[in-house]
Tab-separated table of C-alpha atoms in Angstrom:
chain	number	residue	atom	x	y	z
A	257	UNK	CA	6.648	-17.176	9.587
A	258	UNK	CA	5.163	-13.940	10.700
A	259	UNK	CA	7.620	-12.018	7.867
A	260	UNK	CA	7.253	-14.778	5.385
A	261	UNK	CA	3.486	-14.248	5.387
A	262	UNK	CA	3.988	-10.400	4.696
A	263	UNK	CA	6.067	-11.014	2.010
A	264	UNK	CA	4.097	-13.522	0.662
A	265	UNK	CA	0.809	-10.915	1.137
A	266	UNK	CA	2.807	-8.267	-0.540
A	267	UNK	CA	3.915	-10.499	-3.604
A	268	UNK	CA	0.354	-10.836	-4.252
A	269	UNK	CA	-0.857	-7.562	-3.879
A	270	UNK	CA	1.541	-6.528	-6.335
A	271	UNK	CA	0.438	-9.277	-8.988
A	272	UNK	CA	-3.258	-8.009	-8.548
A	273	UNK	CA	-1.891	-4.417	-9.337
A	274	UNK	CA	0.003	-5.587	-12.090
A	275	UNK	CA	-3.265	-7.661	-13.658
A	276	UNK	CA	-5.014	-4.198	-12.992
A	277	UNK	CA	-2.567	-2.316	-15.174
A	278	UNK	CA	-0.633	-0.918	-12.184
A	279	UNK	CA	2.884	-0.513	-12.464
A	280	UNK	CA	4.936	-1.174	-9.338
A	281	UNK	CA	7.692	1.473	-9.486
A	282	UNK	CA	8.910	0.637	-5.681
A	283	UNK	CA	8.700	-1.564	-2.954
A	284	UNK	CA	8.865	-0.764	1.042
A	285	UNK	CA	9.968	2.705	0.545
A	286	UNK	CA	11.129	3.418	4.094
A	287	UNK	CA	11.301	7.328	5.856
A	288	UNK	CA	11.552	8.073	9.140
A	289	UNK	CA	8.326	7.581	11.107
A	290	UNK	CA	7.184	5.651	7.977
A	291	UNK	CA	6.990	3.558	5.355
A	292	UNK	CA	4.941	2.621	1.918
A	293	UNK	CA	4.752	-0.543	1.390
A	294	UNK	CA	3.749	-0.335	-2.632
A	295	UNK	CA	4.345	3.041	-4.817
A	296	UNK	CA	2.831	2.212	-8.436
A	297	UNK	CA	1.875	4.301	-11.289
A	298	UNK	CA	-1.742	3.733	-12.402
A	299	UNK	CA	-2.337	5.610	-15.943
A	300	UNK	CA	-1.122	8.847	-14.627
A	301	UNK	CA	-2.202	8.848	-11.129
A	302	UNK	CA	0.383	7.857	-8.572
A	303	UNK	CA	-0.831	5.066	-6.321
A	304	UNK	CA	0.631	5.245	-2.841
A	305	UNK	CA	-0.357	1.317	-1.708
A	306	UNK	CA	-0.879	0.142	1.887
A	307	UNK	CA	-0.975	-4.072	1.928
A	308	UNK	CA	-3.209	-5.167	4.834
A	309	UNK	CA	-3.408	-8.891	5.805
A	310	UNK	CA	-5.386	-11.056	7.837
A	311	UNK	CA	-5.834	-14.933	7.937
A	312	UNK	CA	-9.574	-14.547	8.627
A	313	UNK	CA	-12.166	-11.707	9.596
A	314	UNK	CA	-12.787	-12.107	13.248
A	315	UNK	CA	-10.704	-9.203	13.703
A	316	UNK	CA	-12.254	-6.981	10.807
A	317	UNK	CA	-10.394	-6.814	7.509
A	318	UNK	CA	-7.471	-5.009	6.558
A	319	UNK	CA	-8.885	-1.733	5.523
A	320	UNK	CA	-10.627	-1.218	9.128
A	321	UNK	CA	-6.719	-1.876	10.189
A	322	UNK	CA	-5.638	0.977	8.663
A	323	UNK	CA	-6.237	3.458	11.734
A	324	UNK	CA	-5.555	7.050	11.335
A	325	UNK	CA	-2.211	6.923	12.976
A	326	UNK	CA	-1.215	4.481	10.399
A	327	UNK	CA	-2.675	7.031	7.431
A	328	UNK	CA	-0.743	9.808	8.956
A	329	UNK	CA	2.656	7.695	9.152
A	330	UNK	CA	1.847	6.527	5.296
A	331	UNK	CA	1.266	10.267	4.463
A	332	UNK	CA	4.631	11.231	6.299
A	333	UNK	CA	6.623	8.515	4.246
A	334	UNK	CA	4.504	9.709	0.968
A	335	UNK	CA	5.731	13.487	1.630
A	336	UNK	CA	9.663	12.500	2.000
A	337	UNK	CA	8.716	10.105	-1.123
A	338	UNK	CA	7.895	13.087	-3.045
A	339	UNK	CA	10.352	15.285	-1.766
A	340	UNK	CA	12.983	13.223	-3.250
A	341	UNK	CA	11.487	12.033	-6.357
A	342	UNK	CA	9.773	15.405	-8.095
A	343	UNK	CA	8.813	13.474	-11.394
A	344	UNK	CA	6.362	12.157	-8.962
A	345	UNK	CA	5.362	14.998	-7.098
A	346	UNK	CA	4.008	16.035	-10.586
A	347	UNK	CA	1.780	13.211	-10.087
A	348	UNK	CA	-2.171	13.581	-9.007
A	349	UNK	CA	-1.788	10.911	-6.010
A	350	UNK	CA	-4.099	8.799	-3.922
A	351	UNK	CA	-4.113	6.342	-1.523
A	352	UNK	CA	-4.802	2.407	-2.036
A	353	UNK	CA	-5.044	-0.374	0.038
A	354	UNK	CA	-4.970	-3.872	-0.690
A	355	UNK	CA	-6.670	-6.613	1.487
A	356	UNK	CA	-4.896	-9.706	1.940
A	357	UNK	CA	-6.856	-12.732	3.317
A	358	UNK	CA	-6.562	-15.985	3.817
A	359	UNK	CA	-3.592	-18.620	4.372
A	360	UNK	CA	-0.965	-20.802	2.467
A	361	UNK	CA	-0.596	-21.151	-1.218
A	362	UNK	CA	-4.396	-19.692	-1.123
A	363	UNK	CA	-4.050	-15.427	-0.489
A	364	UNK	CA	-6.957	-13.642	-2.398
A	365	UNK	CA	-6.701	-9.913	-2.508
A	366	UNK	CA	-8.943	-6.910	-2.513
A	367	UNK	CA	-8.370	-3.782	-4.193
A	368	UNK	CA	-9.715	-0.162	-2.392
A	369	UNK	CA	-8.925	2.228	-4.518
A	370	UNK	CA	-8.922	5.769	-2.668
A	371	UNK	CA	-9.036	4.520	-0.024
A	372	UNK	CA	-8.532	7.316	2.444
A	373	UNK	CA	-7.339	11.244	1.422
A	374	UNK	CA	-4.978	13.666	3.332
């Protein structure tokens, strides 16, 4: 359940990117002591995306999840990301995050654009 909900989280982030006029060039791009879990192109900026969810907000919401340990392992997997691609290394980049609440067939999404910097 626990993977099915991620997936489902991350299916919807990426439809609210896509209705944004974001366009998802990769999914879970995976580097050692990291990962990304969205990389999308918005106009020409580069949008490195971190999908947070949580089934309700007794815990905070997704964007207070994203500690600075977890910044600094997105930034590590962002650097090998643009190591190997350089077409996007030309890129002006930031960092996104997308809130995932709720449960079921009912997700609803936030976007937070810039979210945090290097």
């Amino acid at each position: 359940p626990h993977l099915e909900i991620g997936r489902a989280a991350e299916a919807a982030a990426a439809q609210l990117l896509e209705r944004q006029g974001y366009r998802i060039l990769q999914r879970n791009f995976r580097a050692r002591g990291g990962e990304i879990d969205l990389v999308a192109q918005d106009g020409a900026t580069l949008a490195i995306v971190e999908v947070r969810y949580r089934a309700g907000g007794r815990y905070g919401g997704g964007a207070e999840s994203v500690t600075p340990g977890k910044q600094r392992r997105i930034v590590r997997a962002a650097r090998v990301l643009l190591a190997a691609q350089p077409a996007l290394a030309r890129l002006p980049a930031r960092f996104d995050v997308v809130e995932v609440s709720g449960a079921g067939g009912a997700l609803c999404c936030r976007l937070i654009r810039d979210a945090f910097r290097l």
